PDB file of C-alpha atoms in Angstrom:
ATOM      1  CA  UNK Q 250      21.360  -2.504 -12.735  1.00 48.00           C
ATOM      2  CA  UNK Q 251      19.174  -3.932  -9.785  1.00 60.00           C
ATOM      3  CA  UNK Q 252      15.493  -2.960 -10.169  1.00 60.00           C
ATOM      4  CA  UNK Q 253      15.180  -0.746  -7.205  1.00 69.00           C
ATOM      5  CA  UNK Q 254      17.861   1.188  -8.286  1.00 77.00           C
ATOM      6  CA  UNK Q 255      16.269   2.027 -11.336  1.00 83.00           C
ATOM      7  CA  UNK Q 256      13.155   2.476  -9.918  1.00 84.00           C
ATOM      8  CA  UNK Q 257      14.783   5.048  -7.024  1.00 84.00           C
ATOM      9  CA  UNK Q 258      15.759   6.796 -10.398  1.00 86.00           C
ATOM     10  CA  UNK Q 259      12.800   6.595 -12.383  1.00 86.00           C
ATOM     11  CA  UNK Q 260      11.081   8.264  -9.511  1.00 84.00           C
ATOM     12  CA  UNK Q 261      13.737  10.879  -9.371  1.00 86.00           C
ATOM     13  CA  UNK Q 262      13.423  11.501 -13.341  1.00 89.00           C
ATOM     14  CA  UNK Q 263       9.980  12.119 -12.650  1.00 90.00           C
ATOM     15  CA  UNK Q 264      10.893  14.842  -9.686  1.00 89.00           C
ATOM     16  CA  UNK Q 265       9.762  13.033  -6.688  1.00 87.00           C
ATOM     17  CA  UNK Q 266      10.889  11.278  -3.927  1.00 87.00           C
ATOM     18  CA  UNK Q 267      10.631   9.102  -1.149  1.00 90.00           C
ATOM     19  CA  UNK Q 268       9.430  10.639   2.333  1.00 92.00           C
ATOM     20  CA  UNK Q 269      12.859  10.436   3.970  1.00 93.00           C
ATOM     21  CA  UNK Q 270      12.840   8.627   8.070  1.00 96.00           C
ATOM     22  CA  UNK Q 271      11.390  10.807  10.280  1.00 96.00           C
ATOM     23  CA  UNK Q 272      14.150  12.452  13.154  1.00 96.00           C
ATOM     24  CA  UNK Q 273      12.141  11.150  15.948  1.00 96.00           C
ATOM     25  CA  UNK Q 274      10.766   7.363  17.350  1.00 97.00           C
ATOM     26  CA  UNK Q 275       7.043   5.776  16.378  1.00 97.00           C
ATOM     27  CA  UNK Q 276       5.269   7.785  19.312  1.00 97.00           C
ATOM     28  CA  UNK Q 277       2.920   6.160  21.330  1.00 95.00           C
ATOM     29  CA  UNK Q 278      -0.588   6.248  21.787  1.00 96.00           C
ATOM     30  CA  UNK Q 279      -1.804   7.571  25.294  1.00 95.00           C
ATOM     31  CA  UNK Q 280      -4.063   5.170  26.564  1.00 95.00           C
ATOM     32  CA  UNK Q 281      -6.670   7.654  26.851  1.00 95.00           C
ATOM     33  CA  UNK Q 282      -6.227   9.765  24.228  1.00 95.00           C
ATOM     34  CA  UNK Q 283      -8.454  12.653  25.233  1.00 93.00           C
ATOM     35  CA  UNK Q 284      -6.018  13.608  27.676  1.00 95.00           C
ATOM     36  CA  UNK Q 285      -4.302  15.488  24.756  1.00 95.00           C
ATOM     37  CA  UNK Q 286      -5.107  18.712  24.092  1.00 94.00           C
ATOM     38  CA  UNK Q 287      -5.991  19.700  20.709  1.00 93.00           C
ATOM     39  CA  UNK Q 288      -2.727  21.349  20.272  1.00 95.00           C
ATOM     40  CA  UNK Q 289      -0.447  18.095  21.325  1.00 96.00           C
ATOM     41  CA  UNK Q 290      -3.358  15.804  19.530  1.00 96.00           C
ATOM     42  CA  UNK Q 291      -2.319  17.361  16.187  1.00 96.00           C
ATOM     43  CA  UNK Q 292       1.373  16.671  16.586  1.00 97.00           C
ATOM     44  CA  UNK Q 293       0.745  13.283  17.364  1.00 97.00           C
ATOM     45  CA  UNK Q 294      -1.343  13.020  13.865  1.00 97.00           C
ATOM     46  CA  UNK Q 295       1.849  15.132  11.962  1.00 97.00           C
ATOM     47  CA  UNK Q 296       4.043  12.255  13.341  1.00 97.00           C
ATOM     48  CA  UNK Q 297       1.720   9.474  12.331  1.00 97.00           C
ATOM     49  CA  UNK Q 298       1.585  10.513   9.072  1.00 97.00           C
ATOM     50  CA  UNK Q 299       4.950  11.447   8.697  1.00 97.00           C
ATOM     51  CA  UNK Q 300       5.921   7.994  10.068  1.00 97.00           C
ATOM     52  CA  UNK Q 301       2.915   6.299   7.695  1.00 97.00           C
ATOM     53  CA  UNK Q 302       4.332   8.032   4.276  1.00 96.00           C
ATOM     54  CA  UNK Q 303       8.198   7.348   5.554  1.00 96.00           C
ATOM     55  CA  UNK Q 304       6.958   3.437   6.048  1.00 97.00           C
ATOM     56  CA  UNK Q 305       5.069   3.434   2.674  1.00 96.00           C
ATOM     57  CA  UNK Q 306       8.451   4.239   0.650  1.00 94.00           C
ATOM     58  CA  UNK Q 307      10.197   1.315   2.772  1.00 95.00           C
ATOM     59  CA  UNK Q 308       7.484  -1.243   2.039  1.00 96.00           C
ATOM     60  CA  UNK Q 309       7.893  -0.370  -1.174  1.00 94.00           C
ATOM     61  CA  UNK Q 310      11.430  -1.110  -1.758  1.00 93.00           C
ATOM     62  CA  UNK Q 311      11.140  -3.816   0.970  1.00 95.00           C
ATOM     63  CA  UNK Q 312       8.862  -5.793  -1.775  1.00 95.00           C
ATOM     64  CA  UNK Q 313      11.169  -4.970  -5.120  1.00 94.00           C
ATOM     65  CA  UNK Q 314      13.961  -6.095  -2.649  1.00 94.00           C
ATOM     66  CA  UNK Q 315      11.586  -9.230  -2.724  1.00 96.00           C
ATOM     67  CA  UNK Q 316      10.517  -9.443  -6.290  1.00 96.00           C
ATOM     68  CA  UNK Q 317      14.533  -9.287  -7.131  1.00 95.00           C
ATOM     69  CA  UNK Q 318      15.603 -11.849  -5.183  1.00 96.00           C
ATOM     70  CA  UNK Q 319      12.637 -14.709  -5.948  1.00 97.00           C
ATOM     71  CA  UNK Q 320      13.931 -13.585  -9.737  1.00 97.00           C
ATOM     72  CA  UNK Q 321      17.143 -14.419  -8.829  1.00 97.00           C
ATOM     73  CA  UNK Q 322      15.662 -17.947  -7.392  1.00 97.00           C
ATOM     74  CA  UNK Q 323      14.023 -19.152 -10.281  1.00 97.00           C
ATOM     75  CA  UNK Q 324      16.802 -17.426 -12.395  1.00 97.00           C
ATOM     76  CA  UNK Q 325      19.239 -19.830 -11.184  1.00 97.00           C
ATOM     77  CA  UNK Q 326      17.007 -22.665 -10.297  1.00 96.00           C
ATOM     78  CA  UNK Q 327      16.021 -22.829 -14.764  1.00 95.00           C
ATOM     79  CA  UNK Q 328      20.407 -22.363 -14.847  1.00 95.00           C
ATOM     80  CA  UNK Q 329      20.773 -25.134 -12.796  1.00 94.00           C
ATOM     81  CA  UNK Q 330      18.263 -27.045 -14.215  1.00 91.00           C
ATOM     82  CA  UNK Q 331      19.613 -26.776 -17.539  1.00 90.00           C
ATOM     83  CA  UNK Q 332      23.377 -27.610 -16.249  1.00 89.00           C
ATOM     84  CA  UNK Q 333      22.413 -30.700 -14.106  1.00 86.00           C
ATOM     85  CA  UNK Q 334      20.089 -32.038 -17.317  1.00 83.00           C
ATOM     86  CA  UNK Q 335      21.677 -35.006 -19.519  1.00 79.00           C
ATOM     87  CA  UNK Q 336      18.202 -35.174 -21.361  1.00 75.00           C
ATOM     88  CA  UNK Q 337      18.216 -39.199 -19.553  1.00 69.00           C
ATOM     89  CA  UNK Q 338      14.143 -40.064 -19.926  1.00 70.00           C
ATOM     90  CA  UNK Q 339      13.042 -41.905 -16.637  1.00 65.00           C
ATOM     91  CA  UNK Q 340      10.978 -40.081 -13.794  1.00 65.00           C
ATOM     92  CA  UNK Q 341      13.773 -40.820 -11.066  1.00 67.00           C
ATOM     93  CA  UNK Q 342      16.465 -38.527 -13.359  1.00 83.00           C
ATOM     94  CA  UNK Q 343      14.175 -35.510 -12.901  1.00 85.00           C
ATOM     95  CA  UNK Q 344      13.826 -35.833  -8.825  1.00 86.00           C
ATOM     96  CA  UNK Q 345      17.633 -36.235  -8.608  1.00 88.00           C
ATOM     97  CA  UNK Q 346      18.164 -33.208 -10.743  1.00 89.00           C
ATOM     98  CA  UNK Q 347      15.768 -30.766  -8.632  1.00 91.00           C
ATOM     99  CA  UNK Q 348      17.546 -32.120  -5.827  1.00 93.00           C
ATOM    100  CA  UNK Q 349      20.863 -31.682  -6.887  1.00 92.00           C
ATOM    101  CA  UNK Q 350      19.600 -27.684  -8.104  1.00 94.00           C
ATOM    102  CA  UNK Q 351      17.851 -27.838  -4.457  1.00 94.00           C
ATOM    103  CA  UNK Q 352      21.303 -28.480  -2.894  1.00 95.00           C
ATOM    104  CA  UNK Q 353      23.209 -26.366  -4.664  1.00 94.00           C
ATOM    105  CA  UNK Q 354      25.113 -23.604  -2.501  1.00 95.00           C
ATOM    106  CA  UNK Q 355      24.029 -21.082  -4.903  1.00 96.00           C
ATOM    107  CA  UNK Q 356      20.744 -21.501  -4.931  1.00 96.00           C
ATOM    108  CA  UNK Q 357      20.381 -22.669  -1.083  1.00 97.00           C
ATOM    109  CA  UNK Q 358      22.863 -18.717  -0.209  1.00 98.00           C
ATOM    110  CA  UNK Q 359      20.020 -17.595  -3.194  1.00 97.00           C
ATOM    111  CA  UNK Q 360      16.434 -18.607  -1.204  1.00 97.00           C
ATOM    112  CA  UNK Q 361      18.000 -17.404   2.271  1.00 98.00           C
ATOM    113  CA  UNK Q 362      18.950 -14.452   1.036  1.00 97.00           C
ATOM    114  CA  UNK Q 363      15.005 -14.993  -0.842  1.00 97.00           C
ATOM    115  CA  UNK Q 364      13.637 -15.505   2.753  1.00 98.00           C
ATOM    116  CA  UNK Q 365      15.472 -12.383   4.664  1.00 97.00           C
ATOM    117  CA  UNK Q 366      14.107 -10.139   2.070  1.00 97.00           C
ATOM    118  CA  UNK Q 367      10.902 -11.526   2.406  1.00 97.00           C
ATOM    119  CA  UNK Q 368      10.847 -11.625   6.273  1.00 98.00           C
ATOM    120  CA  UNK Q 369      11.988  -7.982   6.013  1.00 97.00           C
ATOM    121  CA  UNK Q 370       9.231  -7.145   3.901  1.00 97.00           C
ATOM    122  CA  UNK Q 371       6.485  -8.752   6.446  1.00 98.00           C
ATOM    123  CA  UNK Q 372       7.851  -6.828   9.345  1.00 97.00           C
ATOM    124  CA  UNK Q 373       7.997  -3.509   7.491  1.00 97.00           C
ATOM    125  CA  UNK Q 374       4.030  -4.579   6.579  1.00 97.00           C
ATOM    126  CA  UNK Q 375       3.242  -4.767   9.721  1.00 97.00           C
ATOM    127  CA  UNK Q 376       4.795  -1.830  11.268  1.00 97.00           C
ATOM    128  CA  UNK Q 377       3.038   0.423   8.409  1.00 97.00           C
ATOM    129  CA  UNK Q 378      -0.073  -0.984   9.009  1.00 97.00           C
ATOM    130  CA  UNK Q 379       0.597  -0.580  13.347  1.00 97.00           C
ATOM    131  CA  UNK Q 380       1.175   3.331  12.575  1.00 97.00           C
ATOM    132  CA  UNK Q 381      -1.815   3.758  10.145  1.00 97.00           C
ATOM    133  CA  UNK Q 382      -3.844   2.112  12.405  1.00 97.00           C
ATOM    134  CA  UNK Q 383      -2.602   4.526  15.312  1.00 97.00           C
ATOM    135  CA  UNK Q 384      -2.496   7.202  12.853  1.00 97.00           C
ATOM    136  CA  UNK Q 385      -6.019   6.198  11.885  1.00 97.00           C
ATOM    137  CA  UNK Q 386      -7.494   6.787  15.810  1.00 96.00           C
ATOM    138  CA  UNK Q 387      -5.990  10.073  16.180  1.00 96.00           C
ATOM    139  CA  UNK Q 388      -7.403  11.308  12.987  1.00 95.00           C
ATOM    140  CA  UNK Q 389     -11.120   9.652  14.153  1.00 95.00           C
ATOM    141  CA  UNK Q 390     -10.691  11.366  17.604  1.00 94.00           C
ATOM    142  CA  UNK Q 391      -9.644  14.839  15.787  1.00 93.00           C
ATOM    143  CA  UNK Q 392     -13.052  14.157  13.648  1.00 93.00           C
ATOM    144  CA  UNK Q 393     -14.740  13.879  17.349  1.00 91.00           C
ATOM    145  CA  UNK Q 394     -13.783  17.012  18.865  1.00 88.00           C
ATOM    146  CA  UNK Q 395     -13.891  18.799  15.355  1.00 87.00           C
ATOM    147  CA  UNK Q 396     -17.825  17.476  15.415  1.00 87.00           C
ATOM    148  CA  UNK Q 397     -18.548  18.749  18.659  1.00 69.00           C
ATOM    149  CA  UNK Q 398     -16.867  21.869  18.469  1.00 61.00           C
ATOM    150  CA  UNK Q 399     -19.438  22.340  15.664  1.00 56.00           C
ATOM    151  CA  UNK Q 400     -22.195  21.423  17.744  1.00 56.00           C
ATOM    152  CA  UNK Q 401     -21.457  23.814  20.772  1.00 52.00           C
ATOM    153  CA  UNK Q 402     -20.964  26.218  18.543  1.00 49.00           C
ATOM    154  CA  UNK Q 403     -23.978  26.201  16.495  1.00 45.00           C
ATOM    155  CA  UNK Q 404     -26.139  25.785  19.671  1.00 45.00           C
ATOM    156  CA  UNK Q 405     -24.197  28.813  21.377  1.00 48.00           C
ATOM    157  CA  UNK Q 406     -25.448  30.596  18.239  1.00 42.00           C
ATOM    158  CA  UNK Q 407     -28.753  29.684  18.510  1.00 45.00           C
ATOM    159  CA  UNK Q 408     -28.808  30.934  21.739  1.00 47.00           C
ATOM    160  CA  UNK Q 409     -27.432  34.107  21.952  1.00 49.00           C
ATOM    161  CA  UNK Q 410     -28.935  35.100  18.487  1.00 47.00           C
TER     162      UNK Q 410
END
């Protein structure tokens, strides 16, 4: 059983799930975030948070898949080494065996699969970092507004009591 399925089954047994993909696209930040009213800003924050949660799970799965592919390459190369090795002595022989392993169709295919999974993981990781950064910007704007409102309220109370 692949580790990914095993990890997801274990997660499920613990009563946990990965966050589902939101039903809407990843939102875009407006050029001027201060143009948004409070409700729109909060809605944007919720959307970024849901995408951050979803992408964190996707990133974990991508990392597990990459690790499985890397392990498959290692096992195939070790198996090929055992199959190609004749026990002959000399540096030239080991170089030839390594070349046979590297050009083996199975090893080439597994390396290609590993490289695809590595590239996918990097893309998911980059997307997750971008969404997280956008979410942090929205969070800072929410904090700024809350802080401004707090000081405005305290000044209002100060002059009306």
